[in-house]
CSV table of C-alpha atoms in Angstrom, one decimal:
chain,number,residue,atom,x,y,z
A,1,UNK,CA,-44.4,-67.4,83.5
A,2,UNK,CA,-44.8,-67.2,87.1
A,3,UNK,CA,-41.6,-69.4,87.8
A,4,UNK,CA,-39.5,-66.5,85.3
A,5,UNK,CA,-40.7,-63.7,87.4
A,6,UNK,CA,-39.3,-65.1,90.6
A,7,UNK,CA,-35.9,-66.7,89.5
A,8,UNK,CA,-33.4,-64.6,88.5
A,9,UNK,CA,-29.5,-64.3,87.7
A,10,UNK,CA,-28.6,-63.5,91.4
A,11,UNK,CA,-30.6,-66.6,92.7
A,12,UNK,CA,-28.1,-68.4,90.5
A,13,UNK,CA,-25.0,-66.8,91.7
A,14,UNK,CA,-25.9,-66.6,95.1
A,15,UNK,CA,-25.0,-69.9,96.2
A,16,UNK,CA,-21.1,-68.9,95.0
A,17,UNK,CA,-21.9,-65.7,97.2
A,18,UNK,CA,-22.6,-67.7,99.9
A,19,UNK,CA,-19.7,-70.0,99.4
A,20,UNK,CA,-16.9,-67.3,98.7
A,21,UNK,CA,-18.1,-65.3,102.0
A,22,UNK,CA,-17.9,-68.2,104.3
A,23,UNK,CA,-14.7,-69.4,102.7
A,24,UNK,CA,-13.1,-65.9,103.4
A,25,UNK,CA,-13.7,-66.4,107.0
A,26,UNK,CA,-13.4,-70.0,107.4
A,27,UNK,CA,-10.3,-69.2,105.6
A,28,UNK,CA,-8.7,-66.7,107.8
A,29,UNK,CA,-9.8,-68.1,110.4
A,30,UNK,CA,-8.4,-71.7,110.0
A,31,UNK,CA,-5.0,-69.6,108.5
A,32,UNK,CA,-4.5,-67.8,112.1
A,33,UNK,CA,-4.4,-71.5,114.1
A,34,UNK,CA,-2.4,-72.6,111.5
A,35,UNK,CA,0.2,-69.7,111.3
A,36,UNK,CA,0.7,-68.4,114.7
A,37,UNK,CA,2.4,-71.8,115.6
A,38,UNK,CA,4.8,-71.4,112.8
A,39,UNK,CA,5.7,-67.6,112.9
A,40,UNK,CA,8.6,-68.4,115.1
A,41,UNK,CA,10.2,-70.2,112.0
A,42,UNK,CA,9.7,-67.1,109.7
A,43,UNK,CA,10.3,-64.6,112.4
A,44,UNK,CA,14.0,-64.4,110.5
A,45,UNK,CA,12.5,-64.0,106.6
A,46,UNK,CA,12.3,-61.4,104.5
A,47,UNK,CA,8.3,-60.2,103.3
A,48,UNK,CA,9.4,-62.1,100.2
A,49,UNK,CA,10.2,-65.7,101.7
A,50,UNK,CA,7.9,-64.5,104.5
A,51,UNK,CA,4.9,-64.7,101.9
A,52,UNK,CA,6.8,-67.8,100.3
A,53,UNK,CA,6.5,-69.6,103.9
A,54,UNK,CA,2.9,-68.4,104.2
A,55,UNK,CA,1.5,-69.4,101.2
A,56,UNK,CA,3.5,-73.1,101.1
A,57,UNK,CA,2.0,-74.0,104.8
A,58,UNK,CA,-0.9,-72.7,103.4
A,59,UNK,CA,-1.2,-75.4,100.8
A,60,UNK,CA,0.1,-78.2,103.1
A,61,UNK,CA,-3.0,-77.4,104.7
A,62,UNK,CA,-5.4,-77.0,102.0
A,63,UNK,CA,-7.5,-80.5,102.3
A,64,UNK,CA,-8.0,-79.5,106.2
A,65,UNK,CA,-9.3,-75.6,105.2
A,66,UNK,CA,-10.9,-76.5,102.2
A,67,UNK,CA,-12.8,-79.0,104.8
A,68,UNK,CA,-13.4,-76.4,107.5
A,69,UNK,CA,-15.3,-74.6,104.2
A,70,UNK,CA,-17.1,-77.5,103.4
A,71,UNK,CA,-18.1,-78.2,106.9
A,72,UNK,CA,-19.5,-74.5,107.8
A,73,UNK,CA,-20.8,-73.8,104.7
A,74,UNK,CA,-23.5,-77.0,104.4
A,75,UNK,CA,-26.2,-75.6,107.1
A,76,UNK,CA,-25.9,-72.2,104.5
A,77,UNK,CA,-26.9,-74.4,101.6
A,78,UNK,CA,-29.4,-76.8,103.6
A,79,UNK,CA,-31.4,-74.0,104.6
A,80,UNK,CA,-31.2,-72.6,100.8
A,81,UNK,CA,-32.3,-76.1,99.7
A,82,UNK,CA,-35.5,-76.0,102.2
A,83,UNK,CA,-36.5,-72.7,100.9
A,84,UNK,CA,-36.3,-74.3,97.4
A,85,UNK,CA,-38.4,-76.9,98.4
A,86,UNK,CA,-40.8,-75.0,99.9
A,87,UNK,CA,-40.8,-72.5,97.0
A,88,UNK,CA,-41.7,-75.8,94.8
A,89,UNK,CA,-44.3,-76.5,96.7
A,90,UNK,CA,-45.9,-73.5,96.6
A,91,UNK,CA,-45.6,-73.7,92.8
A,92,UNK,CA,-47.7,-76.9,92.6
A,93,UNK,CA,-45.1,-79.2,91.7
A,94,UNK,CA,-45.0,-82.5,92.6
A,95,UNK,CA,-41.5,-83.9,94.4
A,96,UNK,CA,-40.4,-86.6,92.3
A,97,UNK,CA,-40.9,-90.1,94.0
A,98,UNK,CA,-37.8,-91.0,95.2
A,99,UNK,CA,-36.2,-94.5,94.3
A,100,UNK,CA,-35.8,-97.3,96.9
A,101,UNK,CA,-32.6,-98.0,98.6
A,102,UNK,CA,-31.7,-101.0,96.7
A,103,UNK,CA,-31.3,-99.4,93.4
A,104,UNK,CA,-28.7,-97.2,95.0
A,105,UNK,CA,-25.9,-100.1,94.8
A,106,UNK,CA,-25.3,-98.9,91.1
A,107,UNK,CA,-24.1,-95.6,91.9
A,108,UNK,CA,-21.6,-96.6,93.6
A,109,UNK,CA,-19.8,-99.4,91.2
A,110,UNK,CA,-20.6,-96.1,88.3
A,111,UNK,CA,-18.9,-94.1,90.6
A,112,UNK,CA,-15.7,-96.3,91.1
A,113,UNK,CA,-15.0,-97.4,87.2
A,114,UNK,CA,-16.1,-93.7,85.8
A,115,UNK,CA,-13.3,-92.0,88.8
A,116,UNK,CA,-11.2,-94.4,87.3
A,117,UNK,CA,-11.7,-94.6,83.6
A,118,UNK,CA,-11.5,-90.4,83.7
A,119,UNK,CA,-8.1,-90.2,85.5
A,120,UNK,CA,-6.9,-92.5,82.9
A,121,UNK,CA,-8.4,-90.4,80.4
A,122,UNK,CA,-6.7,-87.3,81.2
A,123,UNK,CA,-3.4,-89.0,81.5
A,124,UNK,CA,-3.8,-90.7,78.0
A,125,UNK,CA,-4.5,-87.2,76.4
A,126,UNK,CA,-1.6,-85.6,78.4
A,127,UNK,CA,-4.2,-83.1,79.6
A,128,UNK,CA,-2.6,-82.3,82.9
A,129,UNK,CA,0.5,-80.4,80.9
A,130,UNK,CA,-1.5,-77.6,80.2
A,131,UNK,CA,-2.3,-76.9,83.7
A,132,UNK,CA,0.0,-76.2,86.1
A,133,UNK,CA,-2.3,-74.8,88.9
A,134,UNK,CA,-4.3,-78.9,88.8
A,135,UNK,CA,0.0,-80.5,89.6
A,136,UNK,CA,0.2,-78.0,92.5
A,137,UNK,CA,-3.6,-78.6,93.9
A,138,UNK,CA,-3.5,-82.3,93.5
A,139,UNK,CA,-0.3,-82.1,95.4
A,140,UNK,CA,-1.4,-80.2,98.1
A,141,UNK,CA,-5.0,-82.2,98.5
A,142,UNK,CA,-3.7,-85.6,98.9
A,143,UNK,CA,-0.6,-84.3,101.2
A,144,UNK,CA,-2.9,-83.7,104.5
A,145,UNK,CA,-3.5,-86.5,107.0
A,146,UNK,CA,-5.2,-89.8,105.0
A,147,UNK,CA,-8.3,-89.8,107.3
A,148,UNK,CA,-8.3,-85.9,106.8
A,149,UNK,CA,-8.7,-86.8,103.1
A,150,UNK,CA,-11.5,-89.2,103.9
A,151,UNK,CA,-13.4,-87.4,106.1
A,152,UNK,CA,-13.1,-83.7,104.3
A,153,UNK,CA,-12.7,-85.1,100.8
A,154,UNK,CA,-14.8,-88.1,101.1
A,155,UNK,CA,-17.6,-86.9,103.0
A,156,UNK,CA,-17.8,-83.2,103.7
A,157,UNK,CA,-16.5,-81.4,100.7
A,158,UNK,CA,-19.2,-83.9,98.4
A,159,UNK,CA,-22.1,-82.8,100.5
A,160,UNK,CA,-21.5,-79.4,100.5
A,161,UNK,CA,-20.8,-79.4,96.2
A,162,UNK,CA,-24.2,-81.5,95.8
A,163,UNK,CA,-26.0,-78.8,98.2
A,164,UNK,CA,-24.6,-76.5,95.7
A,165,UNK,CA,-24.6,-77.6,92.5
A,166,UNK,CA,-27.1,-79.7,92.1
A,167,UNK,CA,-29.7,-79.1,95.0
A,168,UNK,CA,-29.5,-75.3,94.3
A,169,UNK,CA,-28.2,-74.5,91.4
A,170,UNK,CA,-29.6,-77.3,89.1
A,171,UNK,CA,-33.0,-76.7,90.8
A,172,UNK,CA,-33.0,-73.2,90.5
A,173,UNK,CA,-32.1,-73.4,86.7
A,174,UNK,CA,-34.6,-75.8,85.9
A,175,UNK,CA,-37.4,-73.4,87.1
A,176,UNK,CA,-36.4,-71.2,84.8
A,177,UNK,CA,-35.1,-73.4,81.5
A,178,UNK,CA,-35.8,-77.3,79.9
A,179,UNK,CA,-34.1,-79.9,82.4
A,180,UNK,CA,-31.6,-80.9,79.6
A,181,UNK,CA,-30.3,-77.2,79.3
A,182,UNK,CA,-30.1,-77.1,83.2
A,183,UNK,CA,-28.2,-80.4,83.2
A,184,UNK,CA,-25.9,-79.2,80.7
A,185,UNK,CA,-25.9,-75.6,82.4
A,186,UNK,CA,-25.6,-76.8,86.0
A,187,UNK,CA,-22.3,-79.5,84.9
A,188,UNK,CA,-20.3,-76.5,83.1
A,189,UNK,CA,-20.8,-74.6,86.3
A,190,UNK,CA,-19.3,-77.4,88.2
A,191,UNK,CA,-16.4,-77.8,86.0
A,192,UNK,CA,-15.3,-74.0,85.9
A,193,UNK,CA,-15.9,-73.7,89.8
A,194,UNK,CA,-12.5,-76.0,89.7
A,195,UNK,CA,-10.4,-73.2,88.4
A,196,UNK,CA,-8.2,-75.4,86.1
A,197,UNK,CA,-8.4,-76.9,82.8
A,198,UNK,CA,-8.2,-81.2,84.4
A,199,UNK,CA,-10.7,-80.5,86.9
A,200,UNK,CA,-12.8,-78.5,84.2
A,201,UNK,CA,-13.2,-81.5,82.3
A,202,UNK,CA,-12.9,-84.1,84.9
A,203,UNK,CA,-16.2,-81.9,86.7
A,204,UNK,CA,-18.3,-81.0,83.4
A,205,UNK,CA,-18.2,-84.8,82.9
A,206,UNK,CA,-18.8,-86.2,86.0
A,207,UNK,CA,-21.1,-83.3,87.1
A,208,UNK,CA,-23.2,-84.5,84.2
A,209,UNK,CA,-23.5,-88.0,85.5
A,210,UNK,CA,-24.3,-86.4,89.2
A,211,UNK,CA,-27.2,-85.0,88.0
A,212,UNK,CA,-28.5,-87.2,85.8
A,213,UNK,CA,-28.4,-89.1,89.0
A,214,UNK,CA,-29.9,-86.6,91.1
A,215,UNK,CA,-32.7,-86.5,88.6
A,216,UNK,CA,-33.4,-89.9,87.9
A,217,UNK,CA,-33.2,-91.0,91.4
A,218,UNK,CA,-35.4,-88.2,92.6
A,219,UNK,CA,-32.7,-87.5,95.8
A,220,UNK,CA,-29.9,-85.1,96.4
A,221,UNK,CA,-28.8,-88.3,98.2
A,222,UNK,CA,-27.9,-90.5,95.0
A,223,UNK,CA,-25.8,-87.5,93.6
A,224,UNK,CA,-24.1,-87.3,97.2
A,225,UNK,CA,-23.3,-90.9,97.4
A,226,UNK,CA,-22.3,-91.1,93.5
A,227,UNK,CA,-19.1,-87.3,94.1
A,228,UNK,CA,-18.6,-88.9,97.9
A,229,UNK,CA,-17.6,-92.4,96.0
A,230,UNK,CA,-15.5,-90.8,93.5
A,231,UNK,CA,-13.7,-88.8,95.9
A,232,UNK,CA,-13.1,-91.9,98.1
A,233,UNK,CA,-11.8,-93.6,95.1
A,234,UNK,CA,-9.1,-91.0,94.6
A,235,UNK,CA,-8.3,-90.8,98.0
A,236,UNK,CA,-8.0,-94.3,98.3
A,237,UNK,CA,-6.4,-95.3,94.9
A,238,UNK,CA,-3.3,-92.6,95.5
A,239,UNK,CA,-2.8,-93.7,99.3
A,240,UNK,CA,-3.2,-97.6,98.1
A,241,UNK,CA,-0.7,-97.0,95.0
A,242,UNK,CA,-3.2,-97.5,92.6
A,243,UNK,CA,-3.1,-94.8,90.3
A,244,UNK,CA,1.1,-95.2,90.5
A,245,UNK,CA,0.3,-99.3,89.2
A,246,UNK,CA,-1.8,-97.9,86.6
A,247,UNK,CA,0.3,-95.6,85.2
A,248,UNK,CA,3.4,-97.3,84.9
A,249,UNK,CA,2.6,-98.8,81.8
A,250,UNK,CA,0.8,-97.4,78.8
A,251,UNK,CA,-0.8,-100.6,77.7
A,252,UNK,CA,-2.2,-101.1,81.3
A,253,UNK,CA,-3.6,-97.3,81.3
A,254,UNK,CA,-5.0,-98.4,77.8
A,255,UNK,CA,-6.5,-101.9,79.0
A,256,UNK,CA,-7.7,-100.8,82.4
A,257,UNK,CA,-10.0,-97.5,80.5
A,258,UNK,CA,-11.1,-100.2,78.6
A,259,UNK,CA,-12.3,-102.0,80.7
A,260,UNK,CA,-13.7,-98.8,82.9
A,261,UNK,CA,-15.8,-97.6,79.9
A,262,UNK,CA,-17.0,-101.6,79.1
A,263,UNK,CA,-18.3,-101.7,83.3
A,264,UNK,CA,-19.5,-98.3,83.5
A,265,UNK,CA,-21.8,-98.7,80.1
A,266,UNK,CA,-23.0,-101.9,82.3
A,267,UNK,CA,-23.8,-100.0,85.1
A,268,UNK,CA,-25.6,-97.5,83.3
A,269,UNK,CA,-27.9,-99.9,81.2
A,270,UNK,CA,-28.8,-101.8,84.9
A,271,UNK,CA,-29.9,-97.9,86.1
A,272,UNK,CA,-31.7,-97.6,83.3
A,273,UNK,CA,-33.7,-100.8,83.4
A,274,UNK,CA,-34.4,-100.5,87.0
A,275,UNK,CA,-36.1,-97.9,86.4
A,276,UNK,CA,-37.9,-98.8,82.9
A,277,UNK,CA,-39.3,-101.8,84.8
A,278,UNK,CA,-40.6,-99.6,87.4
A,279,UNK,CA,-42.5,-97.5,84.4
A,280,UNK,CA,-43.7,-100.5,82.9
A,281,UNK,CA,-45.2,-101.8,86.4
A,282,UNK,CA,-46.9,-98.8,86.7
A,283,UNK,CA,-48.3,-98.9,82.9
C-alpha cells in the first residue's frame, strides 16, 4: 500500500518530461552552430525552400544532436536513478545481488544474432513499407560521421535509453504493478517512444529482452551493454556492408534468421543455466 501512495502517473511520465525539455534546448542549441555556418547558402531562398534547407541539414545532422541529447540528458536521469535507489531503500527492499562479470559474455553474442535476426525480420515481412518516417530516420542516423555513430549511437544514446527505460521507468512501474506487467508495460513504452511502426516493433521486442536482462542480471549495466551491442551491430553491419550482403538474396535473408533465431535460443538457454546453477549452489 505504501509503495501505491508514493508512485504515481507523473513519476512515470516524468522521465519523458525531462527528456523532451532538455532535447528542446540541446536541440536549438546544437541547430544554431549548425545553421549559422550555412545561412549564407540559403540567404537567396524563399521561406518555403528556406524551411526545406533547414529541415534537410537538420537531418544530416540528426546522429550528432540526437547525441548531444543523449549526452546532457544522462546526469538528469542518473540522479533520478539515485533517488530511486534510495527511495528503495527506504522501503526495505533488498537490491538484487548483482551477477559476476563473466556471465556478462552472453549478452553480448544475444545482442549481436537478436540485432541481426530482427532486421531480417522486418525485411522478410515488408514491414518497413508502411512506414515512411523509419526510410527517412534510418537514412539520416547512419549518414553522420562513422565514429559519430559509434560514439553517440553506440555508447551515449544506449546509456541514456537504459537510464530511462529501464532504470526509471521499469523501476518505477514495478513499485506500483507485478514485474511481468512492468516488463511488458516498460517494453511497449520503449517501442512507441520510436515514433514509427519498424522501430515500434523492433523496440517492444528488444526492450523486452533488455529488461529481462536488467532483471535477471540484477544491473542497469547488463541492459546497457546488451542496446549498446545492438546499436554497434547496426552501425557496424551498414558501414561493413553487411546488411546490403544479406539482403541481396531472399534465401540468404531466410537462412541467415535461421540461423539468428537457432544461436540466440542457445544464448538464452546458457543465461538461463548460469543462473539456475547459481540457485541450485545456494539450495
Amino acid at each position: 500500500m505504501e509503495r501505491k501512495r508514493k508512485i504515481g502517473v507523473f513519476a512515470i511520465i516524468s522521465p519523458f518530461l525531462v527528456y523532451y525539455a532538455v532535447s528542446l534546448v540541446v536541440e536549438v542549441i546544437v541547430s544554431i552552430f549548425i545553421m549559422v555556418p550555412q545561412m549564407q547558402k540559403s540567404s537567396t531562398l524563399n521561406v518555403e525552400e528556406t524551411a526545406s534547407y533547414v529541415m534537410n541539414v537538420f537531418m544530416s545532422h540528426l546522429t550528432l544532436i540526437t547525441s548531444a541529447v543523449a549526452l546532457f540528458v544522462i546526469p538528469f536521469f542518473w540522479l533520478m536513478y539515485k533517488k530511486d535507489s534510495t527511495y528503495k531503500k527506504a522501503l526495505g527492499i533488498v537490491e538484487e545481488e548483482k551477477a559476476p562479470i563473466w556471465k556478462y559474455a552472453v549478452i553480448i553474442g544475444l545482442a549481436i544474432v537478436s540485432c541481426i535476426g530482427m532486421n531480417n525480420l522486418i525485411v522478410l515481412g515488408n514491414v518497413a513499407a508502411y512506414s515512411g518516417a523509419y526510410e527517412e530516420i534510418a537514412t539520416a542516423l547512419y549518414k553522420e560521421n562513422f565514429w559519430t555513430q559509434i560514439i553517440g549511437l553506440g555508447i551515449l544514446v544506449p546509456i541514456a535509453e537504459e537510464f530511462m527505460f529501464r532504470g526509471i521507468i521499469y523501476r518505477r512501474l514495478s513499485f506500483i504493478t507485478r514485474k511481468s506487467k512492468a516488463m511488458v508495460l516498460s517494453a511497449l513504452m520503449f517501442g512507441l517512444y520510436h515514433g514509427n511502426l519498424v522501430q515500434a516493433i523492433y523496440g517492444f521486442v528488444l526492450g523486452y529482452l533488455a529488461v529481462y536482462i536488467y532483471e535477471k542480471y540484477g544491473s542497469l549495466k547488463a541492459s546497457i551493454l546488451f542496446h549498446s551491442v545492438i546499436n554497434l551491430t547496426s552501425v557496424i553491419g551498414t558501414e561493413c556492408g553487411l546488411y546490403t550482403w544479406i539482403f541481396g538474396n531472399v534465401l540468404r535473408v531466410g537462412i541467415v534468421t535461421v540461423l539468428c533465431g537457432a544461436v540466440a535460443s542457445s544464448f538464452f538457454v546458457v543465461m538461463q543455466k548460469q543462473f539456475k546453477k547459481d540457485i541450485e549452489t545456494e539450495g
